[in-house]
mmCIF file of C-alpha atoms in Angstrom:
data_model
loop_
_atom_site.group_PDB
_atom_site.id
_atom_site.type_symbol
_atom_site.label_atom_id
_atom_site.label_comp_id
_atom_site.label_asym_id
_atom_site.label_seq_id
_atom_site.Cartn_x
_atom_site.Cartn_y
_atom_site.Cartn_z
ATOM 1 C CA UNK R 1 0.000 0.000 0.000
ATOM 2 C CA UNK R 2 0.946 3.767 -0.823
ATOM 3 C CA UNK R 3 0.325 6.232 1.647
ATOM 4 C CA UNK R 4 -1.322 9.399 0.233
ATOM 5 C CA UNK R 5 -3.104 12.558 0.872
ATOM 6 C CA UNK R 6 -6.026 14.131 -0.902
ATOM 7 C CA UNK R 7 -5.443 17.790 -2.689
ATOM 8 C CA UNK R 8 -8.883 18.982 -1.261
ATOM 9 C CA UNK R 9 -7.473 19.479 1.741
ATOM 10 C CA UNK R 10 -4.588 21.166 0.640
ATOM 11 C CA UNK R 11 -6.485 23.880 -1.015
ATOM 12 C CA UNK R 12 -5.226 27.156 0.540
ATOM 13 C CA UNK R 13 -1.824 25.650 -1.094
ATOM 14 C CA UNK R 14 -0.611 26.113 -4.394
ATOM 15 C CA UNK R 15 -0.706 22.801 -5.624
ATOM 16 C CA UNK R 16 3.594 22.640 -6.121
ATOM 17 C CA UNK R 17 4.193 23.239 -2.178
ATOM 18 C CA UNK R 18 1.500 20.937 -1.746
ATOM 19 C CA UNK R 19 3.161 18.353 -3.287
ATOM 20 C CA UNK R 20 6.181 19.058 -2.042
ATOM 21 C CA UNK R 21 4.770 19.246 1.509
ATOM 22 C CA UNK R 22 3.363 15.795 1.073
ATOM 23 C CA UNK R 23 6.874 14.286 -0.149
ATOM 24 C CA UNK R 24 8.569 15.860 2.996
ATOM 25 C CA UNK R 25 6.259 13.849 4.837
ATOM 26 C CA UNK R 26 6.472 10.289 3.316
ATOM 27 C CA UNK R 27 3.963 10.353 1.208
ATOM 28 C CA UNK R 28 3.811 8.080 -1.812
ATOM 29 C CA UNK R 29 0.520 9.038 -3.630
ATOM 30 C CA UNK R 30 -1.843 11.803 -4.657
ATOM 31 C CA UNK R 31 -5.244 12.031 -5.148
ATOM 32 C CA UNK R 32 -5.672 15.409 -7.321
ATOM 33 C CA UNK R 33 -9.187 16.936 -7.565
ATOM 34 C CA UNK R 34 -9.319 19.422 -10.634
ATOM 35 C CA UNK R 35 -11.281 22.607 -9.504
ATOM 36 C CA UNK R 36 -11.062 26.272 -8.834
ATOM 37 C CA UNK R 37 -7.595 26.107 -6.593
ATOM 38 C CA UNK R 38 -5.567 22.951 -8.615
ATOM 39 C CA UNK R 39 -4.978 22.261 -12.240
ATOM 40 C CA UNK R 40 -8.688 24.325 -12.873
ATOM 41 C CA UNK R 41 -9.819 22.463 -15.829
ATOM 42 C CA UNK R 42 -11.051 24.985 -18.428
ATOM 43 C CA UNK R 43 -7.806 27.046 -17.767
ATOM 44 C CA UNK R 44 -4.709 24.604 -17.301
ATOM 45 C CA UNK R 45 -2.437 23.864 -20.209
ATOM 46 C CA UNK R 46 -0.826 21.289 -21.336
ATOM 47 C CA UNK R 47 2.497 22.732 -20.481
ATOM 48 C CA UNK R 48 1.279 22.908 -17.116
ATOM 49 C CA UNK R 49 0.298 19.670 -16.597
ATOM 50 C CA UNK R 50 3.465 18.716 -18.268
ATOM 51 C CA UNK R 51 5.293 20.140 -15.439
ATOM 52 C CA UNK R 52 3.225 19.344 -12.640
ATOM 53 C CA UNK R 53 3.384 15.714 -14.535
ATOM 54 C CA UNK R 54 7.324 16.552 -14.167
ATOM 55 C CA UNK R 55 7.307 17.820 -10.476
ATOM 56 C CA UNK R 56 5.040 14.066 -9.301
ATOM 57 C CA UNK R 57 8.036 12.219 -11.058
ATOM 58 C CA UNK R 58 10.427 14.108 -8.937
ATOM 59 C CA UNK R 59 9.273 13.701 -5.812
ATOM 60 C CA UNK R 60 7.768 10.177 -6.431
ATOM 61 C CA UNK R 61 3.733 10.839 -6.093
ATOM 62 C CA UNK R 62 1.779 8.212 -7.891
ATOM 63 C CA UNK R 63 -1.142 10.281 -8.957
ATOM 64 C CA UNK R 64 -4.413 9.171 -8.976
ATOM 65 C CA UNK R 65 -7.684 11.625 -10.190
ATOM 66 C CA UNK R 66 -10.370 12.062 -7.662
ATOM 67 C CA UNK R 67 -14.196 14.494 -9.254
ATOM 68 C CA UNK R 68 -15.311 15.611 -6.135
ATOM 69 C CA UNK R 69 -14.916 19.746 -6.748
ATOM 70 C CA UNK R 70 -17.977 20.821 -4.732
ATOM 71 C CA UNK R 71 -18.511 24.073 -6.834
ATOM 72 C CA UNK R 72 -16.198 23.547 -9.680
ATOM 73 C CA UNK R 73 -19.788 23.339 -12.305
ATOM 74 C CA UNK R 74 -22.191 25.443 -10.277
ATOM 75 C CA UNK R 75 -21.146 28.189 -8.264
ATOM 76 C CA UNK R 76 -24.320 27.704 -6.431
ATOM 77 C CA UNK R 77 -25.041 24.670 -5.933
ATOM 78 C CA UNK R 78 -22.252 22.167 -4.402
ATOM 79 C CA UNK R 79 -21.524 19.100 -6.217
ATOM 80 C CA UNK R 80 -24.074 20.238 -9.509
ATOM 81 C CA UNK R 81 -24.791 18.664 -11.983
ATOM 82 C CA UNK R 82 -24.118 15.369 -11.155
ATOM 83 C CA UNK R 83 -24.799 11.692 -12.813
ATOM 84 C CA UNK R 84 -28.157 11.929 -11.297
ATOM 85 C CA UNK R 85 -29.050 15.664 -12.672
ATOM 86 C CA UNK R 86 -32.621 15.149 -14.967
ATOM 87 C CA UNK R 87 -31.550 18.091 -17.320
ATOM 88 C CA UNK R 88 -29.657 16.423 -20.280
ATOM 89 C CA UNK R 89 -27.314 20.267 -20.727
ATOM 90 C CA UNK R 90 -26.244 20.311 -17.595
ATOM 91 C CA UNK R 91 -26.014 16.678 -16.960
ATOM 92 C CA UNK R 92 -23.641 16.996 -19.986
ATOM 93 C CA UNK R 93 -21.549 19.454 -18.346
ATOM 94 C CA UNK R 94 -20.737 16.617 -15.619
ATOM 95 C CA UNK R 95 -19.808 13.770 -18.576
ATOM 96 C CA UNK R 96 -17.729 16.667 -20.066
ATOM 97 C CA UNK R 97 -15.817 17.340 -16.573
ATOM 98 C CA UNK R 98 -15.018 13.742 -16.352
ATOM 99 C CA UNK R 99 -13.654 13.130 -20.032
ATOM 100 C CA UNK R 100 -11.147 15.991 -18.946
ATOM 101 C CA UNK R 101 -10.183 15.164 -15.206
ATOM 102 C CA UNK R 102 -9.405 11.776 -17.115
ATOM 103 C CA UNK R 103 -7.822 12.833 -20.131
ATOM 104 C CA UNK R 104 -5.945 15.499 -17.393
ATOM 105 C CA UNK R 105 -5.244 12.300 -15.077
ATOM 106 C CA UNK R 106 -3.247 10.454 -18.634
ATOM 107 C CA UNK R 107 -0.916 13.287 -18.873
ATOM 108 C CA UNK R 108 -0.287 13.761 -15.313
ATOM 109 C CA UNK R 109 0.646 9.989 -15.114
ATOM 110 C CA UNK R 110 -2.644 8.500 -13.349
ATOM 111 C CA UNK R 111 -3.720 5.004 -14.301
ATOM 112 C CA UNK R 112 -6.681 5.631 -12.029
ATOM 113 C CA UNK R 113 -9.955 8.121 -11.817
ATOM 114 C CA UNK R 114 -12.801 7.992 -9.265
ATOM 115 C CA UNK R 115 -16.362 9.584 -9.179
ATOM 116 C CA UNK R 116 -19.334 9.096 -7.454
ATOM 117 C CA UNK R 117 -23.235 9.041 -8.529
ATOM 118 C CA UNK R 118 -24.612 12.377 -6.998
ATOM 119 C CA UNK R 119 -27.730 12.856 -5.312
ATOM 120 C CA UNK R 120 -31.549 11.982 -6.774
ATOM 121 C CA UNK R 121 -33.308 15.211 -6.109
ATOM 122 C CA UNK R 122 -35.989 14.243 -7.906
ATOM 123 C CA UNK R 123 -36.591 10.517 -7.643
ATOM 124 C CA UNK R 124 -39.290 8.842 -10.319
ATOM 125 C CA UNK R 125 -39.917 5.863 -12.238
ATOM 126 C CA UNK R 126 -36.474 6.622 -14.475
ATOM 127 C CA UNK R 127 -34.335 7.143 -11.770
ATOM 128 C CA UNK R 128 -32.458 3.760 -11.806
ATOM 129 C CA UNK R 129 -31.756 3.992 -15.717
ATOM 130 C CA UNK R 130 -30.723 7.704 -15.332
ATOM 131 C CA UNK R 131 -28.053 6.464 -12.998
ATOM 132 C CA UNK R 132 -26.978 2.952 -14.119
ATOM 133 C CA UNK R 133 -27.033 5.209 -17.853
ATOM 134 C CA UNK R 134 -24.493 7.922 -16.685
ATOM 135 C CA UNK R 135 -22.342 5.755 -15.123
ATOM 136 C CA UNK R 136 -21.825 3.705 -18.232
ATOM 137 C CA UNK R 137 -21.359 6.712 -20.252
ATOM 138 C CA UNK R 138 -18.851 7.801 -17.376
ATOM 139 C CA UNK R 139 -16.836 4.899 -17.394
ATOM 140 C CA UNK R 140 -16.528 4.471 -21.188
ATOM 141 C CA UNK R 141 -15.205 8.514 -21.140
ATOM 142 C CA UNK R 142 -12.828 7.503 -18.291
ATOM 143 C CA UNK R 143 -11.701 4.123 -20.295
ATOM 144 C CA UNK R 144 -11.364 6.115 -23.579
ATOM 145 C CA UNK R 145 -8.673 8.474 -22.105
ATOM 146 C CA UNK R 146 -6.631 5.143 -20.776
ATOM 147 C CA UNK R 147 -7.632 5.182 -17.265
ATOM 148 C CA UNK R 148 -9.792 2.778 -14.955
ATOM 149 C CA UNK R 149 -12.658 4.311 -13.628
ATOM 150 C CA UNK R 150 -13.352 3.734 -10.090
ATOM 151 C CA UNK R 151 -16.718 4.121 -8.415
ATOM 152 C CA UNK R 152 -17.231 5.992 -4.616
ATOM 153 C CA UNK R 153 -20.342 5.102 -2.708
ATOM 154 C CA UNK R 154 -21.032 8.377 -0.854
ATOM 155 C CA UNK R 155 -23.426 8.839 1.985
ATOM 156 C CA UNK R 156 -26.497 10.230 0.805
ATOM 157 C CA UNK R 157 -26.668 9.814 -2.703
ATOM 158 C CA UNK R 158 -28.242 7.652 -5.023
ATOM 159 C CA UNK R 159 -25.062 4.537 -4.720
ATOM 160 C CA UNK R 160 -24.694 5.246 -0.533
ATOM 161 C CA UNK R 161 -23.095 2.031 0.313
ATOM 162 C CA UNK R 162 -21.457 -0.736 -0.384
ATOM 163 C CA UNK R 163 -24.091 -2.996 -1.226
ATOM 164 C CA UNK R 164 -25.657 -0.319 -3.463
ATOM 165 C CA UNK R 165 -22.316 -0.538 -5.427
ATOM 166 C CA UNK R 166 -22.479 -4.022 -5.752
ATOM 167 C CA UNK R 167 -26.070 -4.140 -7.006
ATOM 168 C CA UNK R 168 -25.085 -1.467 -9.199
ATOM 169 C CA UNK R 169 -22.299 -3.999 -10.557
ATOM 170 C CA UNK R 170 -24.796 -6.486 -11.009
ATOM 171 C CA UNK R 171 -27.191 -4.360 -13.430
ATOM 172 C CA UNK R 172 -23.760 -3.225 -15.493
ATOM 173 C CA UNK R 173 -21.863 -6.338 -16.118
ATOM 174 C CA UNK R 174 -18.855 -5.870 -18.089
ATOM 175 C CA UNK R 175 -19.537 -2.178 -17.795
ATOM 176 C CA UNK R 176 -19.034 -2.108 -14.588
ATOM 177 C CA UNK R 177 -16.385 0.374 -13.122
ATOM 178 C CA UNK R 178 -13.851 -0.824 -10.223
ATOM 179 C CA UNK R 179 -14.370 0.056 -6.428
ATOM 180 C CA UNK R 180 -12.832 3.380 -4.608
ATOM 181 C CA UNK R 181 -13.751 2.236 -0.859
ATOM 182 C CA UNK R 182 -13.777 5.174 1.995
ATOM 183 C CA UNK R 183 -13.142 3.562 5.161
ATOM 184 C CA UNK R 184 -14.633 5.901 7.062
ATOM 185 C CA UNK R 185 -17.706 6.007 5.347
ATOM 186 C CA UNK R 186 -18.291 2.450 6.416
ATOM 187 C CA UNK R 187 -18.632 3.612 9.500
ATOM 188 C CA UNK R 188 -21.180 6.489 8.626
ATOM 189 C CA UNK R 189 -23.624 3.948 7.189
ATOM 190 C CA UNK R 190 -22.787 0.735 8.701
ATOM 191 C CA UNK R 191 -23.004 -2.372 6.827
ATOM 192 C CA UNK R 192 -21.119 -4.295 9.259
ATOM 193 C CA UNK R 193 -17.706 -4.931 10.626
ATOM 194 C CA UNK R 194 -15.484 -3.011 8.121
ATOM 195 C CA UNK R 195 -12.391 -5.685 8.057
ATOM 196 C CA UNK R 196 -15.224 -7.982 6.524
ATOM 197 C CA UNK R 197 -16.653 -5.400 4.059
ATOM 198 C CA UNK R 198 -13.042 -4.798 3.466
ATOM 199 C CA UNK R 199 -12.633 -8.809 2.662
ATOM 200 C CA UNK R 200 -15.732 -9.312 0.392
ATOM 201 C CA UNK R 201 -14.687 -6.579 -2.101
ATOM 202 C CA UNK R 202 -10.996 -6.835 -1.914
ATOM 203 C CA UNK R 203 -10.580 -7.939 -5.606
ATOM 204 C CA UNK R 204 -12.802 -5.041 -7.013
ATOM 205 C CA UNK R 205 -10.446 -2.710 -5.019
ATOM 206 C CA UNK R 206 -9.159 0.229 -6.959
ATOM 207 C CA UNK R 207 -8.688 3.190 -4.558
ATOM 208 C CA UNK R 208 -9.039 3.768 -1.098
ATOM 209 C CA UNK R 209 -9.757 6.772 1.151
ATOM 210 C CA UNK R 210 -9.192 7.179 5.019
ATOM 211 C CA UNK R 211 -9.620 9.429 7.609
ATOM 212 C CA UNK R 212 -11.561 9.137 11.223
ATOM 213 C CA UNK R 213 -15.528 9.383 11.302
ATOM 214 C CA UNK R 214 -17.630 8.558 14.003
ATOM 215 C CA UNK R 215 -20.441 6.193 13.673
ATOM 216 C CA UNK R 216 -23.717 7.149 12.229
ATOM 217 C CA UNK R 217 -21.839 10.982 11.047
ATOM 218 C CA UNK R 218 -20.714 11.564 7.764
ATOM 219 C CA UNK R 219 -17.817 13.965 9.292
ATOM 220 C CA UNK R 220 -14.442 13.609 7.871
ATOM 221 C CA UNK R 221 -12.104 14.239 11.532
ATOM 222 C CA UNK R 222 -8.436 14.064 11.792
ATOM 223 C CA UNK R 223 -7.230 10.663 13.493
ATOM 224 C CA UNK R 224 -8.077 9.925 16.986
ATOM 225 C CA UNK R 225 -11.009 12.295 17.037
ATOM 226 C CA UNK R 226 -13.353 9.457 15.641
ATOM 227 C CA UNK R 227 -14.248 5.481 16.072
ATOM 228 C CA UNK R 228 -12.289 4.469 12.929
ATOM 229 C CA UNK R 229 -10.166 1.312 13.716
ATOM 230 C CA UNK R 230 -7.127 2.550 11.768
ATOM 231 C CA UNK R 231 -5.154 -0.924 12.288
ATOM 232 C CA UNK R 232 -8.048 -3.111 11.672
ATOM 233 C CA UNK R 233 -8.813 -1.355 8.478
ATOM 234 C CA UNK R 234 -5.249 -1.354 6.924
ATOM 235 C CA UNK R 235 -4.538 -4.693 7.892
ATOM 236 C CA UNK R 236 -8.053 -5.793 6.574
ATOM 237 C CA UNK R 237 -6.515 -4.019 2.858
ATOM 238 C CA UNK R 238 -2.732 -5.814 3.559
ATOM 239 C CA UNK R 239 -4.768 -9.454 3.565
ATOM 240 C CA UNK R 240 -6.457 -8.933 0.410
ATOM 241 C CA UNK R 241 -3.639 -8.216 -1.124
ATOM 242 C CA UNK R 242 -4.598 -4.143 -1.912
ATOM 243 C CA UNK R 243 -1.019 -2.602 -2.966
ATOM 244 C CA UNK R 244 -2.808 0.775 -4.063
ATOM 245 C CA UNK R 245 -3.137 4.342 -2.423
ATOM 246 C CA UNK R 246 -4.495 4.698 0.799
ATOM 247 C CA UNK R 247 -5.423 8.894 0.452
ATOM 248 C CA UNK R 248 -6.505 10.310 3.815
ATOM 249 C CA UNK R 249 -9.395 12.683 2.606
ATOM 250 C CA UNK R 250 -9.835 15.797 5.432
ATOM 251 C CA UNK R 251 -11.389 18.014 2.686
ATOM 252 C CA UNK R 252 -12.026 20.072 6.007
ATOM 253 C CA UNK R 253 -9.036 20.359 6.854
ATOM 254 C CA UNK R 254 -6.831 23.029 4.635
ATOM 255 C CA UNK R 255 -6.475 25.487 7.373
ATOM 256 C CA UNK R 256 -4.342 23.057 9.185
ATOM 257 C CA UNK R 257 -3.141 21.385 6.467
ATOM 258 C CA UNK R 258 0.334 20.876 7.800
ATOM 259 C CA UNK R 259 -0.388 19.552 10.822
ATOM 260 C CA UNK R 260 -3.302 17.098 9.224
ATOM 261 C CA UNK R 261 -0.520 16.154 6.987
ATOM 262 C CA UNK R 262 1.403 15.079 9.599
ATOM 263 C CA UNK R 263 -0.764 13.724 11.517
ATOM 264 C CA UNK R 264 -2.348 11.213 9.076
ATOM 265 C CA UNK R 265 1.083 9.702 8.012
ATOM 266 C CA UNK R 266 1.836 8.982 12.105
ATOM 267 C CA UNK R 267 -0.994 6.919 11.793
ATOM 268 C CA UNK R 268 0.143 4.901 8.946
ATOM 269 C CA UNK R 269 3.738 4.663 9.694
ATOM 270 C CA UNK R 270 2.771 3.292 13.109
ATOM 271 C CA UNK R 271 0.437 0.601 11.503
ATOM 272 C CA UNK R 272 3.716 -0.538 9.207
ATOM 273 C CA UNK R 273 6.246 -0.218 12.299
ATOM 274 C CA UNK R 274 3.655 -3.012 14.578
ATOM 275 C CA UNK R 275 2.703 -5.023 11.805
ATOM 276 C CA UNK R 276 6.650 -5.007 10.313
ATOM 277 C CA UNK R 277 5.608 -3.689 6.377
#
């Protein structure tokens, strides 16, 4: 496993000392949401991904591409449009932000890309084929640009869980995109012990996300301030054989960015010092 760090809470950084701060630290991986603050999609250049493409190289970041820009699309409504949006213009404007994180992720050197459903404001009768629909079309815009897509269950929205992402596996076959798990999620809708969630989707594993959360809250909280059973969890990913990023996600976090940093890779430097990795 890679230890990483999520670039949404790095955001009152410029992205290069962000990187850089991460490296200091340990840190093996990346996961690098496009939006307002980092590698802003409808004004980056190629040149400047070239470089920041240059800069991961240097310090030895595997990046991966995370879509989770709250107001990247609408400045007024966080997370909009998403896969679930009814209007076919702006549910375009969503397909059209993930054919360019991922064609973004290929230059920057990602072999991964993860997005989530969004939520069903307006359920009805075509709800299921709007979303099992746009997640196709998703994952063959990801796949054309050379990357795996990888699918987040988020609290709340229309694929919340685990077992929502496995029935939506079901209904898409060969289609189907890979798994980005959020430990701490599992605890904010619990399905169960987590080191045996962790075990029946271990081969579908594609990206994984950590951070403490409390159970029953969707609240992303800086280790020790939550019920998250850091050891369990990684070991649980070390016995499935997972050899991926682990990104610590405190998207809350950026004002003490440094400190979060640090904190975080404690954690999972003490987890490889008792088990011996």
């Amino acid at each position: 496993m890679r230890l990483g760090y999520q670039t949404n809470g790095l955001q009152n950084h410029r992205l290069g000392d962000a990187l850089r701060l991460l490296a200091e630290h340990g840190y093996e991986a990346v996961g690098i949401t496009p939006d307002t603050c980092h590698l802003d999609p409808a004004t980056t250049t190629d040149a400047e991904l070239d470089a920041t493409a240059h800069l991961l190289a240097e310090l030895r970041l595997l990046p991966v591409l995370e879509t989770g820009a709250r107001f990247l699309l609408d400045p007024r409504h966080k997370h909009e449009p998403t896969l679930m949006t009814a209007d076919p213009a702006a549910r375009q404007r969503r397909f059209d932000y993930c054919q360019r994180a991922a064609a973004m992720g290929a230059r920057l050197g990602a072999k991964v890309l993860s997005f989530w459903a969004g939520i069903d404001h307006r359920p009805d009768a075509g709800s299921r084929d709007r979303l099992l629909d746009g997640v196709r079309r998703a994952c063959a815009l990801v796949r054309a640009e050379g990357l795996e897509p990888s699918f987040e269950p988020e609290p709340g929205m229309a694929v919340a869980t685990v077992a929502d992402w496995l029935a939506l596996r079901a209904d898409l076959g060969g289609d189907a995109p890979g798994l980005t798990l959020d430990l701490g999620h599992l605890y904010a809708v619990w399905e169960g012990e987590p080191a045996a969630v962790i075990a029946s989707v271990g081969p579908h594993l594609r990206q994984v996300h950590l951070e403490d959360m409390r159970r029953g809250v969707h609240e992303h909280l800086l280790p020790g301030a939550g019920e998250v059973d850091f050891d369990g969890c990684l070991n649980a990913l070390q016995k499935v054989g997972y050899e991926g990023p682990v990104c610590f996600e405190l998207s809350r976090h950026s004002h003490a960015a440094p400190a979060a940093v640090a904190a975080c890779r404690d954690v999972f430097q003490r987890y490889r010092r008792a088990s011996g990795r």
